[in-house]
Short mmCIF file of N, CA, C and O and ligand atoms in Angstrom, two decimals:
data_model
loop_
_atom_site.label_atom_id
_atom_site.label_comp_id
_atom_site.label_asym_id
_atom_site.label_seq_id
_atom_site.Cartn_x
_atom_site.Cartn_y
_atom_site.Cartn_z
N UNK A 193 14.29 -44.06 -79.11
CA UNK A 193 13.63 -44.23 -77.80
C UNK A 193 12.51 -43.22 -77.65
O UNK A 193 11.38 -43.57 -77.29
N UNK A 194 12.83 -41.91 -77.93
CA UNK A 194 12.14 -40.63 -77.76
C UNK A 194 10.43 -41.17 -78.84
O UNK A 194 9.26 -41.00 -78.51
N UNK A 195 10.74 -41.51 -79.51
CA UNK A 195 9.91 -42.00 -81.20
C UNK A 195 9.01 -43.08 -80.70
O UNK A 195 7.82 -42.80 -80.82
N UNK A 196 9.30 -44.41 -80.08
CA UNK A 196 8.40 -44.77 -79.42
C UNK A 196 8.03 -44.45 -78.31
O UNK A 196 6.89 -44.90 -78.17
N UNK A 197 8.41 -43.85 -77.29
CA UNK A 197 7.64 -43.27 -76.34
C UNK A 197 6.31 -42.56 -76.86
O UNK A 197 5.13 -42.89 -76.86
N UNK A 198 7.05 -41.37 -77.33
CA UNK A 198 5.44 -40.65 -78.14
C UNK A 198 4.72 -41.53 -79.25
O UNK A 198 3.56 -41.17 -79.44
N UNK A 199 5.14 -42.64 -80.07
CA UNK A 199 4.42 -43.65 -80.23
C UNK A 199 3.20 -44.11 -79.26
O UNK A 199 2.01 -43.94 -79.53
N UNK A 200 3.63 -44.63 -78.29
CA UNK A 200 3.24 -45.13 -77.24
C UNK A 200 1.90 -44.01 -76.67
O UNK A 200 0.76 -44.33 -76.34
N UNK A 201 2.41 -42.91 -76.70
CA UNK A 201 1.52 -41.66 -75.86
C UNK A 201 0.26 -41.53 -77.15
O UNK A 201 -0.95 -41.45 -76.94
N UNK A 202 0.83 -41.53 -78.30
CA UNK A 202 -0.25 -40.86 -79.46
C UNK A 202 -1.71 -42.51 -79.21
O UNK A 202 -2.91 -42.37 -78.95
N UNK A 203 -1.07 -43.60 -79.37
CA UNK A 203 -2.29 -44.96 -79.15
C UNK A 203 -2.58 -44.84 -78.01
O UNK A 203 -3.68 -45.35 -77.83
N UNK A 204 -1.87 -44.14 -76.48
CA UNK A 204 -2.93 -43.91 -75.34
C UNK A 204 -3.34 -42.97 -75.82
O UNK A 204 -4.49 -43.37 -75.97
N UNK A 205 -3.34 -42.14 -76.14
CA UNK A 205 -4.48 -40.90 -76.32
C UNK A 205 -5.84 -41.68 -77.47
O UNK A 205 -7.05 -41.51 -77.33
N UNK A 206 -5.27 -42.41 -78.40
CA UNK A 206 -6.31 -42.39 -79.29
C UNK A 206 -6.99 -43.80 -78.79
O UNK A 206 -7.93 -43.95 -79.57
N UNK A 207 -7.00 -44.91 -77.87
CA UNK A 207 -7.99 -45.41 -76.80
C UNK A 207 -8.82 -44.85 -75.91
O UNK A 207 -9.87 -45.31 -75.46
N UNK A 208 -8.15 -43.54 -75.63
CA UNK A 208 -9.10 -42.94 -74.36
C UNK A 208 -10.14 -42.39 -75.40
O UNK A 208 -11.27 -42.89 -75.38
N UNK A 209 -9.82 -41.27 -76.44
CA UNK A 209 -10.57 -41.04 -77.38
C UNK A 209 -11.76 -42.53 -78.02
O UNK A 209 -12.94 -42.30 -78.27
N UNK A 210 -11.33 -43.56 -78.12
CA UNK A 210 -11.93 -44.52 -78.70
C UNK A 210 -12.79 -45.09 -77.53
O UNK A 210 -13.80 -45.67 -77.93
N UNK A 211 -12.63 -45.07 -76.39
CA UNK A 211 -13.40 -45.31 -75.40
C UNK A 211 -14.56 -44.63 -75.10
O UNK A 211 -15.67 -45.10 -74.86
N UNK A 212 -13.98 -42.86 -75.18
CA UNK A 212 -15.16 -41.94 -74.70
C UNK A 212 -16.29 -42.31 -75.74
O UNK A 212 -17.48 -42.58 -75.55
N UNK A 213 -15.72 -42.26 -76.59
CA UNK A 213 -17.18 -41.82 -77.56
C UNK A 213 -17.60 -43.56 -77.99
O UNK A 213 -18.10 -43.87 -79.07
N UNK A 214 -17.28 -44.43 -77.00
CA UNK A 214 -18.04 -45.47 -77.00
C UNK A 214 -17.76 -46.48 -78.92
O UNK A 214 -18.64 -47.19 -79.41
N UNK A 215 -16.80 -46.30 -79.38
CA UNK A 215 -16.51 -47.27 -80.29
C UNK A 215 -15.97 -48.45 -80.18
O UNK A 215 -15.71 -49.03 -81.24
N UNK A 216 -15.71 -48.99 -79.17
CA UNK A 216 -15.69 -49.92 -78.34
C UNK A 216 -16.44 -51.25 -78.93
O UNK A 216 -17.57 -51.46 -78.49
N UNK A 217 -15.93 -52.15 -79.86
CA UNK A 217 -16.95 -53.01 -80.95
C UNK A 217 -17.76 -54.48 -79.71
O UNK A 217 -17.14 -55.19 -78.91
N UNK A 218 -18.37 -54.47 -79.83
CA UNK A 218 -19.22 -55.36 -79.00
C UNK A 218 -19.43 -56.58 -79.97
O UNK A 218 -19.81 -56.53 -81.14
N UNK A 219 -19.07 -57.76 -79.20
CA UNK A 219 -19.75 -58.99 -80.25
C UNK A 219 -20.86 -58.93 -80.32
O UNK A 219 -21.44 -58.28 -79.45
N UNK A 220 -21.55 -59.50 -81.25
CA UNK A 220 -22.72 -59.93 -82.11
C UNK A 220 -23.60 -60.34 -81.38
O UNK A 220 -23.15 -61.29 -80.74
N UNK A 221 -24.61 -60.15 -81.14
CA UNK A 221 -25.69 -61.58 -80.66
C UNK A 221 -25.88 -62.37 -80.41
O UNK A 221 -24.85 -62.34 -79.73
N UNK A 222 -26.38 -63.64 -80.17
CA UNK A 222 -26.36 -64.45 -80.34
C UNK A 222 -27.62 -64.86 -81.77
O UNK A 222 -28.61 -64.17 -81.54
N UNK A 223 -27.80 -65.58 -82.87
CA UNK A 223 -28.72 -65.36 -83.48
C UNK A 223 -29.63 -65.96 -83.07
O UNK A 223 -29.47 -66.97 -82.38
N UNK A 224 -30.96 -65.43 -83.44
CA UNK A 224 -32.46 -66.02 -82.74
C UNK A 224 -32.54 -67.62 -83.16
O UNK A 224 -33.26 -68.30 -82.44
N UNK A 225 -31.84 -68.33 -84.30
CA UNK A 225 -32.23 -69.44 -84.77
C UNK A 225 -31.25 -70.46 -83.74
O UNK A 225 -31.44 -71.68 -83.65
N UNK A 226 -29.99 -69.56 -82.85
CA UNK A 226 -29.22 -70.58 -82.25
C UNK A 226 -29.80 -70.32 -80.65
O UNK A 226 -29.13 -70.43 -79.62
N UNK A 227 -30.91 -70.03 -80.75
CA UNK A 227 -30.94 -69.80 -78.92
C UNK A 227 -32.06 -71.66 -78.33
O UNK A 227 -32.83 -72.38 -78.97
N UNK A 228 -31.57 -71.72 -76.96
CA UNK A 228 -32.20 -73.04 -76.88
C UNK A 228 -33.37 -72.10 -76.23
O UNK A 228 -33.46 -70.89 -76.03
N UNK A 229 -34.45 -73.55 -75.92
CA UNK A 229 -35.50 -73.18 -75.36
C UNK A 229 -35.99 -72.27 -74.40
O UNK A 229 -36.96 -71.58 -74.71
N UNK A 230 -35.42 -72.15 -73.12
CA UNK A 230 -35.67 -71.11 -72.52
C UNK A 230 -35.36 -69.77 -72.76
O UNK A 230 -36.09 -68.83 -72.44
N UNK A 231 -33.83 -69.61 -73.57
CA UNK A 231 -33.58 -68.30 -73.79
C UNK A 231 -34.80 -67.92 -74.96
O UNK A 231 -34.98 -66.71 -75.05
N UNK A 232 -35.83 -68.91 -76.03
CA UNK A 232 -36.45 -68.23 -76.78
C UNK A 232 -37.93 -68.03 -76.18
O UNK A 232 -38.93 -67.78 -76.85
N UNK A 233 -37.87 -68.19 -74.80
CA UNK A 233 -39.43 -68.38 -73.96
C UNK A 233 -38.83 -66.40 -73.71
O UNK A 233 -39.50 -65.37 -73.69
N UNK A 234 -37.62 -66.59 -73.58
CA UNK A 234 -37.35 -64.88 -73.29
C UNK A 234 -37.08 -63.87 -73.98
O UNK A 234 -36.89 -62.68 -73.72
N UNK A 235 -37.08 -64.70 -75.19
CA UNK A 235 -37.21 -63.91 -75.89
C UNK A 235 -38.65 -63.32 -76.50
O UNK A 235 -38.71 -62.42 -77.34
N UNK A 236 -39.63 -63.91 -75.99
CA UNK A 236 -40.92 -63.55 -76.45
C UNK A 236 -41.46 -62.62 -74.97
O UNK A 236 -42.29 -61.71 -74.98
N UNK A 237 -40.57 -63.27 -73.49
CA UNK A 237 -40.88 -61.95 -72.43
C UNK A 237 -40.70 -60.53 -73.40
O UNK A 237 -41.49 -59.66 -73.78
N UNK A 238 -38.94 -60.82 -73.62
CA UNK A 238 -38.89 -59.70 -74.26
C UNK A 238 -40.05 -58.73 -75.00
O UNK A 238 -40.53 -57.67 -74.58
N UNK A 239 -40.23 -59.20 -75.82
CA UNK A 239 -41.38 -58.92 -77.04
C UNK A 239 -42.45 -58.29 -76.30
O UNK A 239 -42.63 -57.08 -76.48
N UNK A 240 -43.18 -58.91 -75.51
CA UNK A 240 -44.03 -58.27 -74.57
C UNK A 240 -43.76 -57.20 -74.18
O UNK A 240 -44.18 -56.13 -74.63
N UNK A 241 -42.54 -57.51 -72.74
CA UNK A 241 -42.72 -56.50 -71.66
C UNK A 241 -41.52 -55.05 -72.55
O UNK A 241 -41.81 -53.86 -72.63
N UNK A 242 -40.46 -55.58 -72.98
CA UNK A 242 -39.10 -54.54 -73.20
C UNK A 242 -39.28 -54.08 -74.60
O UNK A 242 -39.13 -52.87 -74.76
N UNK A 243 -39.61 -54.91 -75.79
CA UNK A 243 -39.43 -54.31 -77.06
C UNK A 243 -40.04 -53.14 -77.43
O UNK A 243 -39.37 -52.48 -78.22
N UNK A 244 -41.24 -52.63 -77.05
CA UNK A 244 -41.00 -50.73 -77.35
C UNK A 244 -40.78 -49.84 -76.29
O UNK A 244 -41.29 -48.77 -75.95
N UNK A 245 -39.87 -50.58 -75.87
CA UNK A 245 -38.86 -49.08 -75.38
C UNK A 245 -37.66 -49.25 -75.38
O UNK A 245 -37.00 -48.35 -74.85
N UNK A 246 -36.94 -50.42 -75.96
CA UNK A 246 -36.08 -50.94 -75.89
C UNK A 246 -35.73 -51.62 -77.20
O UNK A 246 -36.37 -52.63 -77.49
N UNK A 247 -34.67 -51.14 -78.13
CA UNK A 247 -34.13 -52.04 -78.92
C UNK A 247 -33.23 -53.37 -78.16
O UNK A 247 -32.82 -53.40 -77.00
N UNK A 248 -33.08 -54.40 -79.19
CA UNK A 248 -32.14 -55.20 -79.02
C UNK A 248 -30.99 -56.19 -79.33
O UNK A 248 -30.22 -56.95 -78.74
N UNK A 249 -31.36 -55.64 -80.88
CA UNK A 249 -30.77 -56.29 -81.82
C UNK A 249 -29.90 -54.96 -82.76
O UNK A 249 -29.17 -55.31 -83.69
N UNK A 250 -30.03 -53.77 -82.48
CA UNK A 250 -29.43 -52.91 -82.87
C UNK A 250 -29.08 -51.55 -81.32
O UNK A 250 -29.48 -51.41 -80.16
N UNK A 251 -28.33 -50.98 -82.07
CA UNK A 251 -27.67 -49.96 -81.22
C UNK A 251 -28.34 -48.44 -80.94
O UNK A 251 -28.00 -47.58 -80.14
N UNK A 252 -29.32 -48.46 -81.82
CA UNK A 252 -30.43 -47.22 -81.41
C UNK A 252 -31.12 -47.14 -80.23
O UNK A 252 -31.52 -48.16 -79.68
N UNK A 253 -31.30 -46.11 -79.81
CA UNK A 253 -32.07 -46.01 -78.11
C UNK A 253 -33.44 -45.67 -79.25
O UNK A 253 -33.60 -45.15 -80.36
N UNK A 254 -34.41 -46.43 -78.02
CA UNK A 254 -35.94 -46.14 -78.59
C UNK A 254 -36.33 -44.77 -77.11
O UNK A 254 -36.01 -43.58 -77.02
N UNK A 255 -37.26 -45.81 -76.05
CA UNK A 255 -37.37 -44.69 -74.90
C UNK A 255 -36.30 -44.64 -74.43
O UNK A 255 -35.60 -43.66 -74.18
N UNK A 256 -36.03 -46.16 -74.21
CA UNK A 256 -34.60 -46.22 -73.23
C UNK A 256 -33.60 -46.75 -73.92
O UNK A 256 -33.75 -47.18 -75.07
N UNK A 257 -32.33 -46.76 -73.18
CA UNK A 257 -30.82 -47.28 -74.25
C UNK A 257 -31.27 -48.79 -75.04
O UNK A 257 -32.23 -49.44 -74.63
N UNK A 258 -30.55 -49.16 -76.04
CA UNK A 258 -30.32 -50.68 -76.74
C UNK A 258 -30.01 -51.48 -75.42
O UNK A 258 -29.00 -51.13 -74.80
N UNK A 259 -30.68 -52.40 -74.98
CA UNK A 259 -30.01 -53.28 -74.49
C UNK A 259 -28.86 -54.38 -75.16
O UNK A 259 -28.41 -55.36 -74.57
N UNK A 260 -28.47 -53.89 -76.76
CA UNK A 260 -27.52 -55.21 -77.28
C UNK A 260 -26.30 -54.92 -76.41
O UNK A 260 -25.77 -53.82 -76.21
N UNK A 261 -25.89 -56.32 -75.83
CA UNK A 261 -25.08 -56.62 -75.52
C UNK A 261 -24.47 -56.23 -73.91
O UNK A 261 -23.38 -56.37 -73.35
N UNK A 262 -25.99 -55.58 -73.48
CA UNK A 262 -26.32 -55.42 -72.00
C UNK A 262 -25.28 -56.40 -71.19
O UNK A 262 -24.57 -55.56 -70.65
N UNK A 263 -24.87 -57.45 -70.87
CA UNK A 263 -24.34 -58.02 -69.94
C UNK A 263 -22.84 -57.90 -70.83
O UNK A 263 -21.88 -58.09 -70.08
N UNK A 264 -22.46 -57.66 -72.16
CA UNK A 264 -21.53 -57.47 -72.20
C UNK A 264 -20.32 -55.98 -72.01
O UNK A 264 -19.19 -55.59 -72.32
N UNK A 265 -21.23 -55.70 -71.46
CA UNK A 265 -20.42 -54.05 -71.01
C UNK A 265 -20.84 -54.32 -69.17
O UNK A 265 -21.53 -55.14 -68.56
N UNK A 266 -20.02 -53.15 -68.79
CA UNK A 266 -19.23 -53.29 -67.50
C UNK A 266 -20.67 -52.87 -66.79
O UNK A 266 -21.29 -53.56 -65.99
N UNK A 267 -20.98 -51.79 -67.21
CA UNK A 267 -22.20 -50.86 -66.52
C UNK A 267 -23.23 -50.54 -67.05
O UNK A 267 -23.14 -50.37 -68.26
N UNK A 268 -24.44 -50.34 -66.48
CA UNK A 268 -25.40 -50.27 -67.06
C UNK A 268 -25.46 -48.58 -66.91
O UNK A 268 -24.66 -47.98 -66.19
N UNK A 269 -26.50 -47.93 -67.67
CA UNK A 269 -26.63 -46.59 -67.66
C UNK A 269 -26.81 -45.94 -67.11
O UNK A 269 -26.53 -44.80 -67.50
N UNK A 270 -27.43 -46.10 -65.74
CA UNK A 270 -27.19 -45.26 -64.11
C UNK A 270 -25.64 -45.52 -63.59
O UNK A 270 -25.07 -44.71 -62.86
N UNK A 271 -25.19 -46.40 -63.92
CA UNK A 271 -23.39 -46.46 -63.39
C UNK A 271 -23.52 -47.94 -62.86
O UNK A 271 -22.47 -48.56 -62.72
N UNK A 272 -24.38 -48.41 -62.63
CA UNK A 272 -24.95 -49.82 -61.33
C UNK A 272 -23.93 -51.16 -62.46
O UNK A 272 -23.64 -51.23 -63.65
N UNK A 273 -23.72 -51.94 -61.33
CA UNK A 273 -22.81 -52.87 -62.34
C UNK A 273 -23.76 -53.41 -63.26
O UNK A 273 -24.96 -53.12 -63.27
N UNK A 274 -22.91 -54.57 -64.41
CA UNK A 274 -24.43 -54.89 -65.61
C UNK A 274 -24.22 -55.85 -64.94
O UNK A 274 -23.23 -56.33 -65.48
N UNK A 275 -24.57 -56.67 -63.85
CA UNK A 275 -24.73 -57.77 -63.66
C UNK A 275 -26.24 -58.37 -63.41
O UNK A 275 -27.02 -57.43 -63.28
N UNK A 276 -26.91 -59.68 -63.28
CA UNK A 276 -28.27 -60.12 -62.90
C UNK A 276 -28.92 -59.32 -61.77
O UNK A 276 -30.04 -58.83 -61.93
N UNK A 277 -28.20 -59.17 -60.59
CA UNK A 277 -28.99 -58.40 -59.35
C UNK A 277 -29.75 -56.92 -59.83
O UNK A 277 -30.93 -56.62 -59.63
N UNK A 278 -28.73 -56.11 -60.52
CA UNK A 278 -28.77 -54.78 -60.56
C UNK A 278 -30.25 -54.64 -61.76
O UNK A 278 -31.22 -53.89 -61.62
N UNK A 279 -29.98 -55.60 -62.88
CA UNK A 279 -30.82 -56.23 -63.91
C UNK A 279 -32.26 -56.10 -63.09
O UNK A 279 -33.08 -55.19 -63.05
N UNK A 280 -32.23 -57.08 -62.62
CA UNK A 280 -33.36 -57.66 -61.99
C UNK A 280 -34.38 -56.57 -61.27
O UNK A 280 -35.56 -56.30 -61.53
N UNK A 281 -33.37 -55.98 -60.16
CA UNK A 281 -33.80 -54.33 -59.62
C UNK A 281 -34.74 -53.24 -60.92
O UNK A 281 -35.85 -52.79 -60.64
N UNK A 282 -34.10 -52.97 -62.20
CA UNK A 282 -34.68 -52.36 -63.23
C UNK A 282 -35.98 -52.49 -63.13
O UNK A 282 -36.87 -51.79 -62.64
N UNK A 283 -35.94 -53.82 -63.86
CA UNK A 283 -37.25 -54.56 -64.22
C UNK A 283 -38.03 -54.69 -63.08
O UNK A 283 -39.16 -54.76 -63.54
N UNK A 284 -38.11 -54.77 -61.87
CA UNK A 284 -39.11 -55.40 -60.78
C UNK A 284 -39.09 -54.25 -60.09
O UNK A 284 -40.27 -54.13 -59.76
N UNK A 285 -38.17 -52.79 -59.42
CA UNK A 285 -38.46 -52.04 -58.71
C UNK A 285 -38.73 -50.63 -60.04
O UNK A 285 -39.30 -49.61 -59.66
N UNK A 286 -38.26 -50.76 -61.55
CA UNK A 286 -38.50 -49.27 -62.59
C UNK A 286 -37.34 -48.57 -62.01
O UNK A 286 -36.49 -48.81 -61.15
N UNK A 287 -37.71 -47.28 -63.11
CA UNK A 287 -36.98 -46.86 -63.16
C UNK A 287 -37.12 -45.02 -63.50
O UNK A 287 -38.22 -44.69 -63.95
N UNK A 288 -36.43 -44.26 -63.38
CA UNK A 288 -37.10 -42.78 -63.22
C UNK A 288 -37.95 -42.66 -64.44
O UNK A 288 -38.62 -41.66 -64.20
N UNK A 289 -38.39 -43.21 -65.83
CA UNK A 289 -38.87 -43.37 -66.65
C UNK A 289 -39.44 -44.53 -67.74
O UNK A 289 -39.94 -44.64 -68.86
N UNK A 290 -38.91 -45.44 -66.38
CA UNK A 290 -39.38 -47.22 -66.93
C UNK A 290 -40.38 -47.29 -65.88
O UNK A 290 -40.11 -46.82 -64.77
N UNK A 291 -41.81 -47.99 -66.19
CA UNK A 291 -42.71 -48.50 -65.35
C UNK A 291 -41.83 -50.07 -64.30
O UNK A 291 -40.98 -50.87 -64.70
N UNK A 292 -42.18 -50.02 -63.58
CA UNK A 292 -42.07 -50.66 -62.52
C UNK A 292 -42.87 -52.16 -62.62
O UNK A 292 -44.00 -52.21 -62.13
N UNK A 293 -42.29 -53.40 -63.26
CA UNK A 293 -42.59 -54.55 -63.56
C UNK A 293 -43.32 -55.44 -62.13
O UNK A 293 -44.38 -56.04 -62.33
N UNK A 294 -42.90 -55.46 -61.20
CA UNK A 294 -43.16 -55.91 -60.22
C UNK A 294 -43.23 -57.65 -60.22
O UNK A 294 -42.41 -58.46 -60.65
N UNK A 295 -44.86 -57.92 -59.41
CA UNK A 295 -45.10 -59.25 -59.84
C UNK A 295 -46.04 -59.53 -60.62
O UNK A 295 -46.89 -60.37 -60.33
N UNK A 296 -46.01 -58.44 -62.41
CA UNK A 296 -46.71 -58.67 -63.18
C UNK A 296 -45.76 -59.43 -64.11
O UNK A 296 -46.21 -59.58 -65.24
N UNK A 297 -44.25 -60.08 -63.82
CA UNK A 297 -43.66 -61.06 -64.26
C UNK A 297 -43.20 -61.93 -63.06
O UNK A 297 -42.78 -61.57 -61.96
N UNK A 298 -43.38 -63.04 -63.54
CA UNK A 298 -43.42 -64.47 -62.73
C UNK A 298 -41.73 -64.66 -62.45
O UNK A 298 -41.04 -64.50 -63.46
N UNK A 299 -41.10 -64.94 -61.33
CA UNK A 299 -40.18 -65.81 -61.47
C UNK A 299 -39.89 -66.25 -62.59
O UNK A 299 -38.90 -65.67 -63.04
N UNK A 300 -40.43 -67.24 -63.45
CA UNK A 300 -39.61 -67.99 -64.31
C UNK A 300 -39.69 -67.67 -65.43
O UNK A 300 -39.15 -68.36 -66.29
N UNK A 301 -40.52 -66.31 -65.85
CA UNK A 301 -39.63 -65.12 -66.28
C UNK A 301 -39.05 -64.11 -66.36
O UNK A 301 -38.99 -63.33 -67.31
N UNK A 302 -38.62 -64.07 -65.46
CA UNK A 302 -37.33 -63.67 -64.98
C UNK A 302 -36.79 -64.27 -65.39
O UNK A 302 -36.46 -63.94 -66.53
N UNK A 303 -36.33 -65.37 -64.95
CA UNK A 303 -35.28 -66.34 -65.04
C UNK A 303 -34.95 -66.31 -66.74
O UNK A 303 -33.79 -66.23 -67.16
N UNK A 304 -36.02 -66.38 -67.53
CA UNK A 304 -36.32 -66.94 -68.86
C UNK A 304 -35.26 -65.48 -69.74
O UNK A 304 -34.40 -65.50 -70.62
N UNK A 305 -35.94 -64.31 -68.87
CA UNK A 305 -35.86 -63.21 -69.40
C UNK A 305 -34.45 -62.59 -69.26
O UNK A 305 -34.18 -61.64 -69.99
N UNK A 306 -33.61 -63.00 -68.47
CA UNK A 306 -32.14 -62.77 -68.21
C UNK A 306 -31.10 -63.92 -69.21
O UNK A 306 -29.96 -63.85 -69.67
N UNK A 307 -32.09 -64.85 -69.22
CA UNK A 307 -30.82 -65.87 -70.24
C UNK A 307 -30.93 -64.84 -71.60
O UNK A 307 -29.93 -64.29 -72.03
N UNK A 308 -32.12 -64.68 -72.16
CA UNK A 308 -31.99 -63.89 -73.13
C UNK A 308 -31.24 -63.11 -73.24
O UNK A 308 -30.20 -63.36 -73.84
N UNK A 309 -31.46 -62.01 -72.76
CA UNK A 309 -30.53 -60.78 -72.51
C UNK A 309 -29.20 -61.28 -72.74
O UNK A 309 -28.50 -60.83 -73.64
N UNK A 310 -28.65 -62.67 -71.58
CA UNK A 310 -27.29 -63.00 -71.36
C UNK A 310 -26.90 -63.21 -73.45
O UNK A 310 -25.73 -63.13 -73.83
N UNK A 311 -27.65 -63.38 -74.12
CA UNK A 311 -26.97 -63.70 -75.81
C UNK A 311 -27.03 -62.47 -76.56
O UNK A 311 -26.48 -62.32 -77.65
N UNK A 312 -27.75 -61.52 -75.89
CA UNK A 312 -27.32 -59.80 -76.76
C UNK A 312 -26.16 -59.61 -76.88
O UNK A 312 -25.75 -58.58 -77.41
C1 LIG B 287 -42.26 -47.73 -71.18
C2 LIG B 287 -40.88 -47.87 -71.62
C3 LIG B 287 -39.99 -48.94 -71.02
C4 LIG B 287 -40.24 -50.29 -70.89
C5 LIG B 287 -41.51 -51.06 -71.24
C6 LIG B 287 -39.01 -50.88 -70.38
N1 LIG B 287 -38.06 -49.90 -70.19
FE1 LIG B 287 -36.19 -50.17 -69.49
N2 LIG B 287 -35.88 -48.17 -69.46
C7 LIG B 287 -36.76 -47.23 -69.99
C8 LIG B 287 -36.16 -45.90 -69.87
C9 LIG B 287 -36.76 -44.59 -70.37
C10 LIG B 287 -34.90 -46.09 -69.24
C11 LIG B 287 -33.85 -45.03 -68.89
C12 LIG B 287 -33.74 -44.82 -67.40
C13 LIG B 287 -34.82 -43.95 -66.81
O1 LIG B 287 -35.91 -44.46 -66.53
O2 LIG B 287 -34.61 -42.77 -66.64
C14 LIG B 287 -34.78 -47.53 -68.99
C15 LIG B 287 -33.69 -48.13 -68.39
C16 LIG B 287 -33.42 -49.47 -68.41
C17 LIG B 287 -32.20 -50.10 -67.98
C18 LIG B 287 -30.99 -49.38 -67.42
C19 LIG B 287 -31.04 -49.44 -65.91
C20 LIG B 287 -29.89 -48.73 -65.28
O3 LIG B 287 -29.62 -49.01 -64.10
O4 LIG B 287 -29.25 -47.90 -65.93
C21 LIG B 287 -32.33 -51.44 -68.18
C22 LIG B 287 -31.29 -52.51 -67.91
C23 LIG B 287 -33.65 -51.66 -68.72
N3 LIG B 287 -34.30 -50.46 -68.84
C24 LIG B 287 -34.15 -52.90 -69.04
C25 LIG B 287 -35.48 -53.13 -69.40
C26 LIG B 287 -36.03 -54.46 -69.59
C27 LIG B 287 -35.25 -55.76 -69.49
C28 LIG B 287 -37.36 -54.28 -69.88
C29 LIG B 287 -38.40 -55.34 -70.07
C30 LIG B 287 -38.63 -56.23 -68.95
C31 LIG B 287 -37.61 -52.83 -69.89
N4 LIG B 287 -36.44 -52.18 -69.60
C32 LIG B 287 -38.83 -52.24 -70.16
C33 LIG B 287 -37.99 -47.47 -70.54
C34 LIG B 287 -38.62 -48.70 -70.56
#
């Protein structure tokens, strides 16, 4: 009994450990050859407005963090949930070291530019 208990205590300790330091395995991408049409209209926003300062297909921070797999984690890097609203805020109001997108992107990319993201 005693043997799995501290069983039990040694794999909570080594999750919290596996959490902090973010090893936490994230699925894959989606690949560029399986995205439909609009997600690849956003993917060329991308290209424009986010790709140098922003990786996205790997886990290196350029200016700012990797967005891979941005909507698949809980929070984004100020703490703000990762959901579309908080998203959206980034890009259109900036950020203490991101320029401030405004309405030098259109609605419908936006729109274009979040499906993307949604396959990181
Ligand atoms: C000139 C560089 C630059 C560009 C261009 C840029 N970003 Fe950023 N971004 C940053 C930096 C630096 C941060 C880190 C936060 C800060 O500003 O202190 C950041 C933060 C973020 C965050 C985290 C927000 C949060 O609440 O933690 C998101 C999401 C993001 N950027 C998405 C984007 C997207 C999507 C684009 C393209 C539309 C983009 N960024 C374009 C530099 C940039």
């Amino acid at each position: 009994m005693r043997q799995i208990a501290k069983g039990l205590l040694c794999l909570g300790v080594a999750m919290v450990i596996a959490a902090a330091v973010g090893c936490t395995k994230l699925p894959p991408p989606t690949p560029l050859s399986e995205l439909n049409p609009q997600q690849m209209r956003g993917h060329d926003v991308y290209q424009i407005r986010c790709a140098q300062c922003h990786n996205d297909r790997t886990n290196e921070p350029l200016n700012g963090q990797s967005l891979r797999g941005i909507f698949k984690k809980q929070y984004l890097e100020s703490g703000a949930p990762a959901n579309d609203d908080r998203l959206m805020d980034a890009i259109i109001l900036g950020r203490p070291m991101m320029p401030a997108m405004g309405r030098a992107i259109t609605p419908q990319e936006r729109e274009d530019l979040l499906a993307y993201l949604h396959t990181l």
